[in-house]
Structure formats: structure tokens, C-alpha cells
Coordinates of N, CA and C in Angstrom, one line a residue:
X1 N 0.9 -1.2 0.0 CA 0.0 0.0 0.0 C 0.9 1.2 0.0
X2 N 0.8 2.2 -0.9 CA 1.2 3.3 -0.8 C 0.6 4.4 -0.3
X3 N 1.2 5.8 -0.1 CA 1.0 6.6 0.4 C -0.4 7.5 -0.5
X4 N -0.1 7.0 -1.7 CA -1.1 7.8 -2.4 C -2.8 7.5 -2.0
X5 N -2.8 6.1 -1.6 CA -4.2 6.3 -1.1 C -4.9 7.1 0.1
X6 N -6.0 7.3 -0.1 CA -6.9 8.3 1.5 C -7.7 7.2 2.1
X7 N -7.9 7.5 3.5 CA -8.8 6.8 4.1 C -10.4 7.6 3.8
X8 N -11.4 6.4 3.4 CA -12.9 7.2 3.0 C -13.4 7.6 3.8
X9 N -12.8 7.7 5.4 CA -13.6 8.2 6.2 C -12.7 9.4 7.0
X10 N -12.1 9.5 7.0 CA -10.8 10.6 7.7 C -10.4 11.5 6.1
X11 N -9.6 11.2 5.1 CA -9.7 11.4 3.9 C -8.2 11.6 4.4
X12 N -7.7 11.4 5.2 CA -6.3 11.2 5.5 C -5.4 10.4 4.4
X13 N -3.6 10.2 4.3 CA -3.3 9.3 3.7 C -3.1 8.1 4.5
X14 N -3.5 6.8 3.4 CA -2.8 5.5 4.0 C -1.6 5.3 4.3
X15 N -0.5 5.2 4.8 CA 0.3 4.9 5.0 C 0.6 3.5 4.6
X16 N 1.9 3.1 4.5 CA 2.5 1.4 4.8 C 2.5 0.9 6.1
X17 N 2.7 2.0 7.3 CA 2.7 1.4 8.5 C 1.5 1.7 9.1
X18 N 0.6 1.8 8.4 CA -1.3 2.2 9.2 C -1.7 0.7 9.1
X19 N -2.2 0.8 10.0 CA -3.4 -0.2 10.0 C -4.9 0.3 9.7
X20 N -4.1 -0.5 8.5 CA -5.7 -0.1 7.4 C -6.2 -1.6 6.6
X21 N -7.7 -0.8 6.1 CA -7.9 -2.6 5.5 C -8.8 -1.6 4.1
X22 N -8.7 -2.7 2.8 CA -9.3 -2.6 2.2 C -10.2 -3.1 1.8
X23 N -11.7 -2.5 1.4 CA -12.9 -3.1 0.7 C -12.7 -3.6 -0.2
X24 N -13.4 -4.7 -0.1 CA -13.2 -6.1 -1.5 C -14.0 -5.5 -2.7
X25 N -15.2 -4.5 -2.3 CA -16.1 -3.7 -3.0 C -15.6 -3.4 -3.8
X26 N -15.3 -1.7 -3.5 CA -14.8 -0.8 -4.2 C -13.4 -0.7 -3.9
X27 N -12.6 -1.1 -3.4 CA -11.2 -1.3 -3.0 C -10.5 -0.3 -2.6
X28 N -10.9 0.9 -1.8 CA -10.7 1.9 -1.0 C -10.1 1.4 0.2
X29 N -9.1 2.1 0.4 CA -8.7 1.9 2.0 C -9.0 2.9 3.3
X30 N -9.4 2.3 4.9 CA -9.7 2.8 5.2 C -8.9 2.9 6.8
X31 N -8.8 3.4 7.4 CA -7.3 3.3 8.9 C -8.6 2.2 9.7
X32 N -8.1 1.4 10.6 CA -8.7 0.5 11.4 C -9.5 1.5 12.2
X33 N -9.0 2.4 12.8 CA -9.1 3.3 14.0 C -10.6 4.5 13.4
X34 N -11.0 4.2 12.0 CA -11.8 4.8 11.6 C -13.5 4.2 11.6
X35 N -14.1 4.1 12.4 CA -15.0 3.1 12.1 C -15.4 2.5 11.0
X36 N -14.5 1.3 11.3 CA -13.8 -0.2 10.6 C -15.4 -1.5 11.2
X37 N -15.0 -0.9 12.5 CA -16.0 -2.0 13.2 C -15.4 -3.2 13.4
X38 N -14.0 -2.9 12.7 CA -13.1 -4.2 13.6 C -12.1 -3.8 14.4
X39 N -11.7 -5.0 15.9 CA -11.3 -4.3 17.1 C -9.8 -4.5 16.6
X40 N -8.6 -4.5 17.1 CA -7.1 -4.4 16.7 C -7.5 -6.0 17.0
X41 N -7.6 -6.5 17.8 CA -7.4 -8.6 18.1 C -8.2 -8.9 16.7
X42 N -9.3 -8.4 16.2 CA -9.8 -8.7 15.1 C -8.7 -8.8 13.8
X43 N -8.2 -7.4 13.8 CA -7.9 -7.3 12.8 C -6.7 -8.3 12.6
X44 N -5.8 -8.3 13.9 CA -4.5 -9.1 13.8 C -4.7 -10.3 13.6
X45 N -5.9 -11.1 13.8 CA -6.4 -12.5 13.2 C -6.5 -12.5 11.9
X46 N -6.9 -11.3 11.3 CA -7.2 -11.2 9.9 C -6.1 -11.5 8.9
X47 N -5.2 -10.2 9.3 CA -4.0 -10.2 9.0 C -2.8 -11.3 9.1
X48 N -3.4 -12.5 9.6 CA -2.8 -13.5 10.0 C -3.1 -15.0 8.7
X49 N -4.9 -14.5 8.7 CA -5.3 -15.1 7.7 C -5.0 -15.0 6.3
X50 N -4.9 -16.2 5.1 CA -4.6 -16.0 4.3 C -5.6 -15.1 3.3
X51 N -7.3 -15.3 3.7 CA -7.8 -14.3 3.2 C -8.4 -13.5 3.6
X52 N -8.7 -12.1 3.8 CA -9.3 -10.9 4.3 C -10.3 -10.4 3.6
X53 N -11.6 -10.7 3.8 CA -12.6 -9.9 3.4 C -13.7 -9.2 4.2
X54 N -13.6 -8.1 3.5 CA -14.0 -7.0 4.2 C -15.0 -6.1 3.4
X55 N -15.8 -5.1 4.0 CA -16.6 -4.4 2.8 C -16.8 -3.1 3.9
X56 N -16.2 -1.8 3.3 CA -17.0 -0.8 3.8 C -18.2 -0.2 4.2
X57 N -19.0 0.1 5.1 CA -20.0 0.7 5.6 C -20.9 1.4 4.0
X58 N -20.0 1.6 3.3 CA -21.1 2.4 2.0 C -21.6 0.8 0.9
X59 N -20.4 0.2 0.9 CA -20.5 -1.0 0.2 C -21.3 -2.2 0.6
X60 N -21.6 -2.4 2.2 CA -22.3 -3.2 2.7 C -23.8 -2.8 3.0
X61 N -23.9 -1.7 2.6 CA -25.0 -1.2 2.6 C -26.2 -1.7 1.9
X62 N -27.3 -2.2 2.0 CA -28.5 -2.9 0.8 C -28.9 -1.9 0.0
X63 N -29.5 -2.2 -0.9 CA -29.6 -1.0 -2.1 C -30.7 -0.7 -1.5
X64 N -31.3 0.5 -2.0 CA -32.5 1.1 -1.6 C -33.9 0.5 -2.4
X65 N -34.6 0.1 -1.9 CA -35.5 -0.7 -2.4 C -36.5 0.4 -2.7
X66 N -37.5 0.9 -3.9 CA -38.6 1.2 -4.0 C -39.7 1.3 -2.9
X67 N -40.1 2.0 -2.4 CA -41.4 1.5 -1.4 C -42.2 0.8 -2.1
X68 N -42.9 0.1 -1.7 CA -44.6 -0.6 -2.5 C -45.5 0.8 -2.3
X69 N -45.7 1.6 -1.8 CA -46.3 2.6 -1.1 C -46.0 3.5 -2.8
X70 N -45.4 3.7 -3.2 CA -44.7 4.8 -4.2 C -45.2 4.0 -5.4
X71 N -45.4 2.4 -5.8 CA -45.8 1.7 -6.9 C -47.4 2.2 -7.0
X72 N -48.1 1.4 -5.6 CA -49.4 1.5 -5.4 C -49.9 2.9 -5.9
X73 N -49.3 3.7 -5.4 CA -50.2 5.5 -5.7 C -49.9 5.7 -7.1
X74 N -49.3 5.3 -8.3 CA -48.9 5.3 -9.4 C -49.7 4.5 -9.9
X75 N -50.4 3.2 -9.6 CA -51.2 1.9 -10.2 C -52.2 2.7 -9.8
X76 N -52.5 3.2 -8.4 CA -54.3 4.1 -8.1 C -54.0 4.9 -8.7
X77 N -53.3 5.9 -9.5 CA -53.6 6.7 -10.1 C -54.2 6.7 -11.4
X78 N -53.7 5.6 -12.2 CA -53.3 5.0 -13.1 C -55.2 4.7 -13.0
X79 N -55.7 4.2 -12.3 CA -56.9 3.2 -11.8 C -58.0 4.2 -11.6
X80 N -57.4 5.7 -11.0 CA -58.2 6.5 -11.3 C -58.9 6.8 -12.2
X81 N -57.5 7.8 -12.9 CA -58.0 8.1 -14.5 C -58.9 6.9 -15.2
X82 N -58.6 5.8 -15.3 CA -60.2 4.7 -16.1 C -61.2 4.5 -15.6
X83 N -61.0 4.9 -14.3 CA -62.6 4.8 -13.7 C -63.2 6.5 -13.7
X84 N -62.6 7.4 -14.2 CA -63.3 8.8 -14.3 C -63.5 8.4 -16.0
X85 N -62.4 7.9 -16.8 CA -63.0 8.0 -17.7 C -64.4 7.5 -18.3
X86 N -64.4 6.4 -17.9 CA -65.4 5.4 -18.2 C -66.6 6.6 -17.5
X87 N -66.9 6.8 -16.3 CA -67.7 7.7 -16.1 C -68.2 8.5 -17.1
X88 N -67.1 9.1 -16.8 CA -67.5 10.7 -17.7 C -67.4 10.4 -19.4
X89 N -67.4 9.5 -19.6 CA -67.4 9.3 -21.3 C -66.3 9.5 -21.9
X90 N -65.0 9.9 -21.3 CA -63.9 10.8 -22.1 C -63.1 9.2 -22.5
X91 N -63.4 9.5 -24.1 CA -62.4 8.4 -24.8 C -60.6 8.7 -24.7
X92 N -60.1 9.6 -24.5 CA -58.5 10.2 -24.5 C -57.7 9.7 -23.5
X93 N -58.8 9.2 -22.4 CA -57.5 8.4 -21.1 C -58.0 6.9 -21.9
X94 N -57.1 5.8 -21.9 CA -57.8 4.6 -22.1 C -56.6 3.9 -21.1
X95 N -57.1 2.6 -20.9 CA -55.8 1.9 -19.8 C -54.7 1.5 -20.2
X96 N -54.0 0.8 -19.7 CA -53.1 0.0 -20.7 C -53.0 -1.0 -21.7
X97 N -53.8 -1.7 -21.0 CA -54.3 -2.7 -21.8 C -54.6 -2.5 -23.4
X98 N -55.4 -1.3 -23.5 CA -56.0 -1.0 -25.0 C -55.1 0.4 -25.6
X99 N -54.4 0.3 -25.1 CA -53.0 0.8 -25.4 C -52.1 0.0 -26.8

């Protein structure tokens, strides 16, 4: 590890003699002492191991899922408009279907 990298949470440099770890993710490095969420005994087991996998707090993150809430009010709206149309006679909204 060179000096050229920053830690993503300090934006400090890496150093060779930091104890730092990299995301398997996005492959950023970050100083242990940075909330890592691993303790120094952790990490020295790590570092012991042949392989090290790790993933950053942004990287382990779940994607953000759509609400169902945000689909629904789009489908009733959608559900609106053909039940006003059908009412009121107006041929210009039609559903999808006859789309």
C-alpha cells in the first residue's frame, strides 16, 4: 500500500505502517481506528489469515429498495384516471391494456 491512497472516512493518507484494511467492494482503503468496526485482536487475526474480506459501511449497505407505497399510488392513479374516464365518457385516457 502506498502513500497515495486516503482513508474514506478521515480522507487522510494511507500509509505502509497504518493499520488499514481494504474493501473487497470498491477497493478503498480505510485506517482500522476509523469506524472499521473491527477491534485491533480482530484485525491481527485477519492479518494472520490467508484471506481478508471486508466491505465498507457504504459498500455493505442494501440498495435502496422502492417502497410498495410509491408503486401503489402510481397503479391508483393510473386506476383513477379509467374509472373517471369510463364515467364521464372521455375516450383520451384509455388503460393499458388497450393501449
Amino acid at each position: 500500500m502506498a502513500s497515495e491512497y486516503t482513508c474514506i472516512h478521515c480522507e487522510r493518507n494511507v500509509n505502509d505502517d497504518d493499520r488499514a484494511i481494504s474493501c473487497d467492494q470498491c477497493e478503498k482503503w480505510q485506517h482500522l481506528s476509523c469506524d472499521t468496526g473491527i477491534s485491533l485482536r480482530q484485525y491481527r487475526k485477519m492479518m494472520k489469515a490467508a484471506v481478508v474480506e471486508w466491505k465498507c459501511r457504504k459498500c455493505s449497505r442494501p440498495a435502496e429498495d422502492v417502497p410498495e407505497v410509491q408503486m401503489e399510488t402510481a397503479d391508483m392513479t393510473e386506476e383513477f384516471f379509467f374509472c373517471f374516464s369510463r364515467v364521464s365518457g372521455d375516450t383520451a385516457i384509455a388503460p393499458k391494456s388497450d393501449r
